[in-house]
Amino acid sequence: MSIKKLPRVDLPADVRLDTLAVREGLPPSQWGENSEALFLTSSFVHPDAATAAARFANEEEAFVYSRFSNPTVTMMERRLAALEGTEACIGTSSGMAAILLLVMGLLKAGDHVVCSQSVFGSTIKLLQGEFGKFGVQTSFVSQTDVAQWRTAIKPNTKLLFAESPTNPLTEVCDIATLATIAHDAGALLAVDNCFCSPALQQPAKLGADIVMHSGTKYLDGQGRVIAGALCAGEQLVNEKLVPVMRSAGMSLSPFNAWVVLKGLETLSIRMRAQSERAMAMAQWLETQALVERVYHPSLPSHPQHALAMAQQSGQGGAVVTFTVKGGRAAAFAVIDATRICSITANLGDTKTTITHPASTTHGRLSEEQRLAAGITQGMIRLAVGLDDVEDLKGDLARGFASLAT
Ligand SMILES: *Cc1c(COP(=O)(O)O)cnc(C)c1O
């Protein structure tokens, strides 16, 4: 169902993003609730049979069934679209379901995708493995070498897919340049904006046609629910994505949508605070004798530092990766010495998480594939939350001290 004709929240036309983040959605119900309601209902009642018929035929705008749309989900979609600066948004059951919907909605057998080789592991598996089976071919290219993207374009290329910065190396791609390459080839550019979120980076303003989200990460922000979304123009969402959602049902649950909706209210202050804490950690890690290398876009030593600062509102994001001398055993010792950081591969939480990418997020790759991706056994990824920075330094210093003795 197209939801564009549903009533809007009564706000001045020129309100800014921070206001939209706490107010965009739908007008309150007849009860006048100030905090958005959770519409935990699978279907909606019609006044009579003729109205039901009109609504099912899409002749009248209304909620019908929560596989198609739901008021709480619509509120989340409108709020996220406002933050990304796109006309529309469609919520999905997970970040991966958003990519599933994207490919099902836009591509067919015989079409070709160009994708960065450094994107989220499951994205590679989905494109290469699952969609390969249905005749959609994907070429994987360097995250940072624009020439490789250009060379990989074929006459049947319909989609370029990028993610920036990447996990765990925080490699940054030039979104505006990729958008130009895509459009020159008559293709669309989709960007996974999970790591920066719209608080730091708005890919649509740089020319991306579709912005993809794992709502599981910073949008929820407290590690509670699995959710996803695609933000794009009204026509693309209504004509290409909504019909697939109606038939295929990778729908976002109203409860999860509500959690993300409320998470969006604090997104901007969380992202900035976590990004600043990550920068402090990155600077401190660079001074540690047992640390070989630190990866964070805020550091002048980062290969795409200037591009990242221009593209990400001057922020590096909340993920810092570093390598310790002594390989896997040393990395495990540092992780095991922590008493504050949560040992988990998730990220985007207010609780700082720590993981060993080579044996967790990138554990399914062969050692050869891992090294090609730049992931070594001594590497540790820290997804900085809202813990006190001095406490976090102490947590890692304990491990470094145990290695030094
Ligand atoms: C987690 C993640 C996804 C997948 O999202 P889910 O909600 O777990 O399905 C996609 N892209 C990136 C960059 C992620 O970190």
CSV table of C-alpha atoms and ligand atoms in Angstrom, one decimal:
chain,number,residue,atom,x,y,z
A,1,MET,CA,0.0,0.0,0.0
A,2,SER,CA,1.2,3.5,-0.8
A,3,ILE,CA,1.1,5.5,2.4
A,4,LYS,CA,1.8,8.9,1.0
A,5,LYS,CA,-1.7,10.2,1.3
A,6,LEU,CA,-2.1,9.3,5.0
A,7,PRO,CA,-2.2,12.4,7.3
A,8,ARG,CA,1.1,14.0,8.3
A,9,VAL,CA,2.3,15.2,11.7
A,10,ASP,CA,1.5,18.9,12.0
A,11,LEU,CA,5.0,20.5,11.9
A,12,PRO,CA,6.3,23.7,10.3
A,13,ALA,CA,7.7,22.9,6.8
A,14,ASP,CA,11.3,24.0,7.7
A,15,VAL,CA,11.9,22.1,10.9
A,16,ARG,CA,15.4,20.7,11.2
A,17,LEU,CA,16.7,17.1,11.5
A,18,ASP,CA,16.9,16.9,15.3
A,19,THR,CA,13.3,17.9,15.5
A,20,LEU,CA,12.2,15.4,12.9
A,21,ALA,CA,14.1,12.7,14.7
A,22,VAL,CA,11.8,13.1,17.7
A,23,ARG,CA,8.6,14.1,16.0
A,24,GLU,CA,8.2,12.7,12.4
A,25,GLY,CA,5.8,9.9,12.1
A,26,LEU,CA,2.0,9.9,12.1
A,27,PRO,CA,-0.4,12.2,14.0
A,28,PRO,CA,-1.4,10.7,17.4
A,29,SER,CA,-4.5,8.5,17.6
A,30,GLN,CA,-7.8,9.8,19.0
A,31,TRP,CA,-6.4,9.4,22.5
A,32,GLY,CA,-3.7,12.1,22.0
A,33,GLU,CA,-0.7,10.0,23.2
A,34,ASN,CA,2.6,11.9,23.3
A,35,SER,CA,4.9,8.9,23.0
A,36,GLU,CA,4.1,7.0,19.7
A,37,ALA,CA,1.8,4.0,20.1
A,38,LEU,CA,2.8,0.4,19.5
A,39,PHE,CA,0.0,-0.9,17.2
A,40,LEU,CA,0.5,-4.6,17.9
A,41,THR,CA,-2.2,-5.9,15.6
A,42,SER,CA,-2.0,-8.2,12.5
A,43,SER,CA,-5.1,-6.8,10.8
A,44,PHE,CA,-7.3,-3.7,10.7
A,45,VAL,CA,-11.1,-3.5,10.8
A,46,HIS,CA,-13.2,-1.9,8.0
A,47,PRO,CA,-16.5,-0.2,8.5
A,48,ASP,CA,-18.3,-2.3,5.8
A,49,ALA,CA,-17.7,-4.7,3.0
A,50,ALA,CA,-17.6,-2.1,0.3
A,51,THR,CA,-14.9,-0.1,2.1
A,52,ALA,CA,-12.9,-3.3,2.6
A,53,ALA,CA,-13.1,-4.0,-1.1
A,54,ALA,CA,-12.0,-0.5,-2.0
A,55,ARG,CA,-9.0,-0.8,0.4
A,56,PHE,CA,-7.9,-4.1,-0.9
A,57,ALA,CA,-8.1,-2.8,-4.4
A,58,ASN,CA,-5.8,0.1,-3.3
A,59,GLU,CA,-8.5,2.6,-4.2
A,60,GLU,CA,-8.6,3.9,-0.7
A,61,GLU,CA,-5.7,4.7,1.6
A,62,ALA,CA,-5.8,2.6,4.8
A,63,PHE,CA,-4.1,0.0,6.9
A,64,VAL,CA,-5.3,-3.5,5.9
A,65,TYR,CA,-2.8,-6.1,7.2
A,66,SER,CA,0.5,-5.8,8.9
A,67,ARG,CA,2.4,-7.8,6.3
A,68,PHE,CA,1.7,-4.8,4.0
A,69,SER,CA,1.9,-1.9,6.4
A,70,ASN,CA,1.3,-1.0,10.0
A,71,PRO,CA,1.0,2.5,11.7
A,72,THR,CA,4.0,1.9,14.0
A,73,VAL,CA,6.1,0.6,11.1
A,74,THR,CA,5.0,3.6,9.0
A,75,MET,CA,6.1,6.0,11.8
A,76,MET,CA,9.5,4.4,11.8
A,77,GLU,CA,9.7,4.6,8.0
A,78,ARG,CA,8.7,8.3,7.8
A,79,ARG,CA,11.2,9.2,10.5
A,80,LEU,CA,14.1,7.3,9.0
A,81,ALA,CA,13.3,8.7,5.5
A,82,ALA,CA,13.3,12.2,7.0
A,83,LEU,CA,16.8,11.6,8.5
A,84,GLU,CA,18.2,10.1,5.3
A,85,GLY,CA,16.7,12.9,3.2
A,86,THR,CA,14.7,10.5,0.9
A,87,GLU,CA,11.0,10.7,0.0
A,88,ALA,CA,10.2,7.2,1.3
A,89,CYS,CA,11.4,4.2,3.3
A,90,ILE,CA,10.3,0.6,3.7
A,91,GLY,CA,11.0,-1.3,6.9
A,92,THR,CA,12.2,-4.9,6.7
A,93,SER,CA,12.6,-7.8,9.2
A,94,SER,CA,16.4,-7.5,9.2
A,95,GLY,CA,19.3,-5.7,7.4
A,96,MET,CA,19.8,-8.8,5.2
A,97,ALA,CA,16.0,-8.9,4.4
A,98,ALA,CA,16.5,-5.3,3.1
A,99,ILE,CA,19.1,-6.5,0.6
A,100,LEU,CA,16.9,-9.5,-0.3
A,101,LEU,CA,14.0,-7.0,-1.0
A,102,LEU,CA,16.3,-4.7,-2.9
A,103,VAL,CA,17.5,-7.5,-5.3
A,104,MET,CA,14.1,-9.1,-5.6
A,105,GLY,CA,12.5,-5.7,-6.4
A,106,LEU,CA,15.1,-4.3,-8.8
A,107,LEU,CA,16.8,-7.2,-10.6
A,108,LYS,CA,16.0,-10.2,-12.7
A,109,ALA,CA,17.9,-13.2,-14.1
A,110,GLY,CA,20.6,-12.0,-16.4
A,111,ASP,CA,21.3,-8.7,-14.5
A,112,HIS,CA,24.7,-7.9,-13.1
A,113,VAL,CA,25.8,-6.2,-9.9
A,114,VAL,CA,29.1,-4.5,-9.0
A,115,CYS,CA,29.8,-4.7,-5.3
A,116,SER,CA,32.7,-3.8,-3.0
A,117,GLN,CA,34.7,-6.9,-1.9
A,118,SER,CA,34.9,-5.5,1.6
A,119,VAL,CA,31.1,-5.4,2.4
A,120,PHE,CA,29.4,-7.3,5.3
A,121,GLY,CA,30.1,-11.1,4.9
A,122,SER,CA,26.5,-12.1,4.7
A,123,THR,CA,26.0,-9.5,1.9
A,124,ILE,CA,28.7,-11.3,-0.1
A,125,LYS,CA,27.1,-14.7,0.6
A,126,LEU,CA,23.6,-13.5,-0.4
A,127,LEU,CA,24.7,-11.8,-3.6
A,128,GLN,CA,27.2,-14.5,-4.7
A,129,GLY,CA,25.6,-17.6,-3.4
A,130,GLU,CA,21.8,-17.1,-3.3
A,131,PHE,CA,21.3,-14.7,-6.1
A,132,GLY,CA,23.9,-16.4,-8.2
A,133,LYS,CA,21.5,-19.4,-8.2
A,134,PHE,CA,18.8,-17.3,-9.7
A,135,GLY,CA,21.0,-15.9,-12.5
A,136,VAL,CA,22.0,-12.5,-11.0
A,137,GLN,CA,25.8,-12.3,-11.3
A,138,THR,CA,28.0,-10.1,-9.0
A,139,SER,CA,31.5,-8.8,-9.6
A,140,PHE,CA,33.4,-7.9,-6.4
A,141,VAL,CA,35.9,-5.0,-6.7
A,142,SER,CA,38.2,-3.0,-4.4
A,143,GLN,CA,36.5,-0.7,-1.9
A,144,THR,CA,38.8,2.2,-2.6
A,145,ASP,CA,40.0,1.8,-6.2
A,146,VAL,CA,37.4,3.7,-8.4
A,147,ALA,CA,39.0,2.4,-11.6
A,148,GLN,CA,38.1,-1.2,-10.7
A,149,TRP,CA,34.4,-0.2,-10.3
A,150,ARG,CA,34.4,1.5,-13.7
A,151,THR,CA,36.1,-1.5,-15.4
A,152,ALA,CA,33.7,-4.0,-13.8
A,153,ILE,CA,30.6,-2.3,-15.4
A,154,LYS,CA,29.0,-4.4,-18.2
A,155,PRO,CA,26.1,-3.7,-20.5
A,156,ASN,CA,23.7,-5.6,-18.1
A,157,THR,CA,25.0,-3.9,-14.9
A,158,LYS,CA,21.9,-2.6,-13.1
A,159,LEU,CA,23.2,-2.0,-9.5
A,160,LEU,CA,26.3,-0.9,-7.7
A,161,PHE,CA,26.4,-1.8,-4.0
A,162,ALA,CA,28.7,-0.2,-1.5
A,163,GLU,CA,29.2,0.1,2.2
A,164,SER,CA,31.2,2.8,3.9
A,165,PRO,CA,33.1,2.6,6.2
A,166,THR,CA,33.6,-1.1,6.1
A,167,ASN,CA,33.9,-3.7,8.9
A,168,PRO,CA,36.4,-4.1,10.4
A,169,LEU,CA,39.0,-2.0,8.5
A,170,THR,CA,36.9,1.2,8.2
A,171,GLU,CA,37.8,1.6,4.5
A,172,VAL,CA,36.0,4.5,3.0
A,173,CYS,CA,34.6,4.6,-0.6
A,174,ASP,CA,33.8,7.8,-2.5
A,175,ILE,CA,30.0,7.7,-2.6
A,176,ALA,CA,29.6,10.7,-5.0
A,177,THR,CA,32.0,9.2,-7.5
A,178,LEU,CA,30.4,5.8,-7.4
A,179,ALA,CA,27.0,7.5,-7.9
A,180,THR,CA,28.3,9.1,-11.1
A,181,ILE,CA,29.8,5.8,-12.3
A,182,ALA,CA,26.4,4.1,-11.7
A,183,HIS,CA,24.3,6.8,-13.4
A,184,ASP,CA,26.6,7.0,-16.4
A,185,ALA,CA,26.0,3.3,-16.9
A,186,GLY,CA,22.2,3.6,-16.4
A,187,ALA,CA,22.5,1.7,-13.1
A,188,LEU,CA,21.5,2.6,-9.5
A,189,LEU,CA,23.8,3.0,-6.5
A,190,ALA,CA,22.8,1.4,-3.2
A,191,VAL,CA,24.7,2.2,-0.1
A,192,ASP,CA,24.7,0.2,3.2
A,193,ASN,CA,24.8,3.1,5.7
A,194,CYS,CA,24.9,1.0,8.8
A,195,PHE,CA,28.3,2.2,10.2
A,196,CYS,CA,27.7,5.9,10.0
A,197,SER,CA,23.9,6.1,10.1
A,198,PRO,CA,22.2,9.3,8.8
A,199,ALA,CA,23.5,11.2,11.9
A,200,LEU,CA,26.9,11.3,10.2
A,201,GLN,CA,26.4,10.5,6.6
A,202,GLN,CA,23.5,10.8,4.2
A,203,PRO,CA,24.3,8.9,1.0
A,204,ALA,CA,21.2,10.1,-0.9
A,205,LYS,CA,22.6,13.7,-0.6
A,206,LEU,CA,25.8,12.4,-2.3
A,207,GLY,CA,23.8,10.8,-5.2
A,208,ALA,CA,23.0,7.3,-3.9
A,209,ASP,CA,19.6,6.1,-5.1
A,210,ILE,CA,18.9,3.6,-2.3
A,211,VAL,CA,20.2,3.7,1.3
A,212,MET,CA,20.1,0.4,3.1
A,213,HIS,CA,20.1,-0.1,6.8
A,214,SER,CA,20.5,-2.8,9.4
A,215,GLY,CA,18.3,-1.2,12.1
A,216,THR,CA,19.8,-3.8,14.5
A,217,LYS,CA,22.9,-1.6,14.9
A,218,TYR,CA,23.0,2.2,15.6
A,219,LEU,CA,19.3,2.9,14.8
A,220,ASP,CA,18.1,0.7,17.7
A,221,GLY,CA,21.3,1.6,19.4
A,222,GLN,CA,21.0,-0.6,22.4
A,223,GLY,CA,21.3,-4.0,21.0
A,224,ARG,CA,17.7,-5.1,21.5
A,225,VAL,CA,16.0,-6.0,18.1
A,226,ILE,CA,16.7,-7.1,14.6
A,227,ALA,CA,15.4,-4.7,11.9
A,228,GLY,CA,16.2,-3.3,8.5
A,229,ALA,CA,15.1,-0.7,6.0
A,230,LEU,CA,15.6,0.7,2.5
A,231,CYS,CA,15.3,4.4,1.9
A,232,ALA,CA,14.7,5.7,-1.6
A,233,GLY,CA,12.5,7.8,-3.8
A,234,GLU,CA,8.7,7.4,-3.5
A,235,GLN,CA,8.3,5.9,-7.0
A,236,LEU,CA,11.0,3.3,-6.5
A,237,VAL,CA,9.6,2.3,-3.1
A,238,ASN,CA,5.9,2.2,-4.2
A,239,GLU,CA,6.4,0.6,-7.6
A,240,LYS,CA,9.3,-1.7,-7.1
A,241,LEU,CA,9.6,-2.6,-3.4
A,242,VAL,CA,6.1,-2.4,-1.9
A,243,PRO,CA,4.6,-5.1,-4.3
A,244,VAL,CA,7.4,-7.5,-3.4
A,245,MET,CA,7.0,-6.9,0.3
A,246,ARG,CA,3.2,-7.6,-0.1
A,247,SER,CA,3.9,-11.0,-1.7
A,248,ALA,CA,7.1,-12.0,0.0
A,249,GLY,CA,6.5,-10.8,3.5
A,250,MET,CA,10.0,-9.8,4.8
A,251,SER,CA,8.0,-7.4,7.0
A,252,LEU,CA,9.3,-5.5,10.0
A,253,SER,CA,7.4,-6.4,13.2
A,254,PRO,CA,5.5,-3.5,14.8
A,255,PHE,CA,7.3,-4.1,18.1
A,256,ASN,CA,10.8,-4.0,16.5
A,257,ALA,CA,9.7,-0.9,14.5
A,258,TRP,CA,8.7,0.8,17.7
A,259,VAL,CA,12.0,0.1,19.4
A,260,VAL,CA,13.9,1.5,16.4
A,261,LEU,CA,11.5,4.5,16.2
A,262,LYS,CA,12.3,5.4,19.8
A,263,GLY,CA,16.0,4.7,19.1
A,264,LEU,CA,16.0,7.3,16.3
A,265,GLU,CA,15.2,10.0,18.8
A,266,THR,CA,18.7,9.7,20.4
A,267,LEU,CA,20.6,8.6,17.3
A,268,SER,CA,22.3,11.9,16.6
A,269,ILE,CA,23.7,12.5,20.2
A,270,ARG,CA,24.6,8.8,20.6
A,271,MET,CA,26.5,8.6,17.2
A,272,ARG,CA,28.5,11.8,18.0
A,273,ALA,CA,29.3,10.7,21.5
A,274,GLN,CA,30.3,7.2,20.5
A,275,SER,CA,32.3,8.5,17.5
A,276,GLU,CA,34.2,10.9,19.8
A,277,ARG,CA,34.9,8.2,22.3
A,278,ALA,CA,36.2,6.0,19.5
A,279,MET,CA,38.5,8.7,18.3
A,280,ALA,CA,39.9,9.1,21.8
A,281,MET,CA,40.5,5.3,21.9
A,282,ALA,CA,42.1,5.3,18.5
A,283,GLN,CA,44.5,8.1,19.4
A,284,TRP,CA,45.4,6.3,22.7
A,285,LEU,CA,45.9,2.9,20.9
A,286,GLU,CA,48.3,4.5,18.5
A,287,THR,CA,50.6,5.3,21.5
A,288,GLN,CA,50.6,1.8,22.8
A,289,ALA,CA,53.9,-0.1,22.4
A,290,LEU,CA,52.2,-3.5,21.7
A,291,VAL,CA,49.9,-2.1,19.1
A,292,GLU,CA,51.1,-2.4,15.5
A,293,ARG,CA,48.4,-0.5,13.7
A,294,VAL,CA,45.2,1.3,14.4
A,295,TYR,CA,42.3,1.7,11.8
A,296,HIS,CA,39.9,4.6,12.4
A,297,PRO,CA,38.9,7.3,9.8
A,298,SER,CA,39.6,10.1,12.3
A,299,LEU,CA,43.3,9.4,12.3
A,300,PRO,CA,45.5,11.3,9.9
A,301,SER,CA,47.2,7.9,9.3
A,302,HIS,CA,44.0,6.5,7.8
A,303,PRO,CA,44.4,6.2,4.0
A,304,GLN,CA,41.1,7.9,3.2
A,305,HIS,CA,41.2,10.3,6.2
A,306,ALA,CA,40.3,13.5,4.1
A,307,LEU,CA,37.5,11.8,2.2
A,308,ALA,CA,36.1,10.3,5.4
A,309,MET,CA,36.1,13.6,7.2
A,310,ALA,CA,34.3,15.3,4.2
A,311,GLN,CA,31.8,12.5,3.8
A,312,GLN,CA,31.0,11.7,7.4
A,313,SER,CA,30.4,15.1,9.0
A,314,GLY,CA,34.0,15.3,10.3
A,315,GLN,CA,33.5,12.1,12.4
A,316,GLY,CA,35.2,8.7,12.2
A,317,GLY,CA,32.3,6.6,13.5
A,318,ALA,CA,32.3,4.3,16.5
A,319,VAL,CA,34.3,1.3,15.3
A,320,VAL,CA,38.1,1.2,15.9
A,321,THR,CA,40.2,-1.8,14.8
A,322,PHE,CA,43.8,-2.5,15.8
A,323,THR,CA,46.4,-5.2,15.5
A,324,VAL,CA,48.5,-6.3,18.4
A,325,LYS,CA,52.0,-7.8,18.2
A,326,GLY,CA,52.0,-11.5,18.8
A,327,GLY,CA,49.2,-12.7,16.5
A,328,ARG,CA,46.1,-14.7,17.5
A,329,ALA,CA,47.4,-15.7,21.0
A,330,ALA,CA,48.1,-12.0,21.9
A,331,ALA,CA,44.7,-10.9,20.5
A,332,PHE,CA,42.9,-13.5,22.5
A,333,ALA,CA,44.9,-12.5,25.7
A,334,VAL,CA,43.8,-8.9,25.3
A,335,ILE,CA,40.2,-9.8,24.7
A,336,ASP,CA,40.2,-12.2,27.7
A,337,ALA,CA,41.7,-9.6,30.0
A,338,THR,CA,38.8,-7.2,29.5
A,339,ARG,CA,36.2,-7.0,32.3
A,340,ILE,CA,34.0,-4.2,30.9
A,341,CYS,CA,33.8,-4.7,27.1
A,342,SER,CA,31.3,-7.3,26.0
A,343,ILE,CA,32.9,-10.1,24.0
A,344,THR,CA,30.4,-10.3,21.1
A,345,ALA,CA,30.5,-9.7,17.4
A,346,ASN,CA,27.5,-7.3,17.4
A,347,LEU,CA,28.0,-3.6,17.2
A,348,GLY,CA,26.0,-0.4,17.5
A,349,ASP,CA,25.3,-0.9,21.2
A,350,THR,CA,25.8,1.6,24.0
A,351,LYS,CA,27.8,-1.2,25.6
A,352,THR,CA,31.3,-1.4,24.1
A,353,THR,CA,31.8,-4.7,22.3
A,354,ILE,CA,35.1,-6.4,21.5
A,355,THR,CA,35.7,-9.2,19.0
A,356,HIS,CA,38.4,-11.1,17.0
A,357,PRO,CA,37.3,-10.7,13.4
A,358,ALA,CA,39.5,-13.5,12.0
A,359,SER,CA,37.7,-16.2,14.1
A,360,THR,CA,34.2,-14.6,14.3
A,361,THR,CA,32.8,-12.2,11.7
A,362,HIS,CA,35.3,-13.4,9.1
A,363,GLY,CA,35.7,-16.9,10.5
A,364,ARG,CA,34.0,-18.6,7.5
A,365,LEU,CA,36.6,-17.3,5.1
A,366,SER,CA,39.8,-19.3,4.3
A,367,GLU,CA,43.1,-17.8,5.7
A,368,GLU,CA,43.9,-16.8,2.1
A,369,GLN,CA,40.6,-14.9,1.6
A,370,ARG,CA,41.1,-13.3,5.0
A,371,LEU,CA,44.6,-12.0,4.2
A,372,ALA,CA,43.3,-10.7,0.8
A,373,ALA,CA,40.7,-8.8,2.8
A,374,GLY,CA,43.4,-7.4,5.1
A,375,ILE,CA,42.2,-9.3,8.2
A,376,THR,CA,45.1,-10.7,10.3
A,377,GLN,CA,45.1,-13.0,13.3
A,378,GLY,CA,46.4,-10.2,15.6
A,379,MET,CA,43.4,-7.9,14.8
A,380,ILE,CA,40.8,-6.8,17.3
A,381,ARG,CA,37.7,-4.8,16.6
A,382,LEU,CA,36.3,-2.5,19.3
A,383,ALA,CA,32.8,-1.1,18.7
A,384,VAL,CA,32.8,1.8,21.1
A,385,GLY,CA,29.6,2.5,23.1
A,386,LEU,CA,29.0,5.0,25.8
A,387,ASP,CA,31.3,3.5,28.5
A,388,ASP,CA,33.7,5.9,30.1
A,389,VAL,CA,36.8,6.2,27.9
A,390,GLU,CA,39.2,6.0,30.8
A,391,ASP,CA,37.5,2.8,31.9
A,392,LEU,CA,37.9,1.4,28.4
A,393,LYS,CA,41.6,2.3,28.3
A,394,GLY,CA,42.1,0.5,31.6
A,395,ASP,CA,40.2,-2.5,30.3
A,396,LEU,CA,42.7,-2.9,27.3
A,397,ALA,CA,45.7,-1.8,29.3
A,398,ARG,CA,45.2,-4.8,31.5
A,399,GLY,CA,45.7,-7.1,28.5
A,400,PHE,CA,48.7,-5.1,27.2
A,401,ALA,CA,50.3,-5.4,30.6
A,402,SER,CA,49.8,-9.2,30.6
A,403,LEU,CA,51.5,-9.4,27.2
A,404,ALA,CA,54.5,-7.3,28.2
A,405,THR,CA,55.4,-9.5,31.1
B,1,LIG,C1,24.8,-6.2,10.7
B,1,LIG,C2,25.0,-5.7,9.3
B,1,LIG,C3,24.1,-6.1,8.3
B,1,LIG,C4,23.0,-7.1,8.4
B,1,LIG,O1,22.0,-6.7,9.3
B,1,LIG,P1,21.1,-7.7,10.1
B,1,LIG,O2,20.1,-6.7,10.7
B,1,LIG,O3,21.9,-8.4,11.1
B,1,LIG,O4,20.4,-8.6,9.1
B,1,LIG,C5,24.4,-5.6,7.0
B,1,LIG,N1,25.4,-4.7,6.9
B,1,LIG,C6,26.2,-4.3,7.8
B,1,LIG,C7,27.3,-3.3,7.6
B,1,LIG,C8,26.0,-4.8,9.1
B,1,LIG,O5,26.9,-4.4,10.1
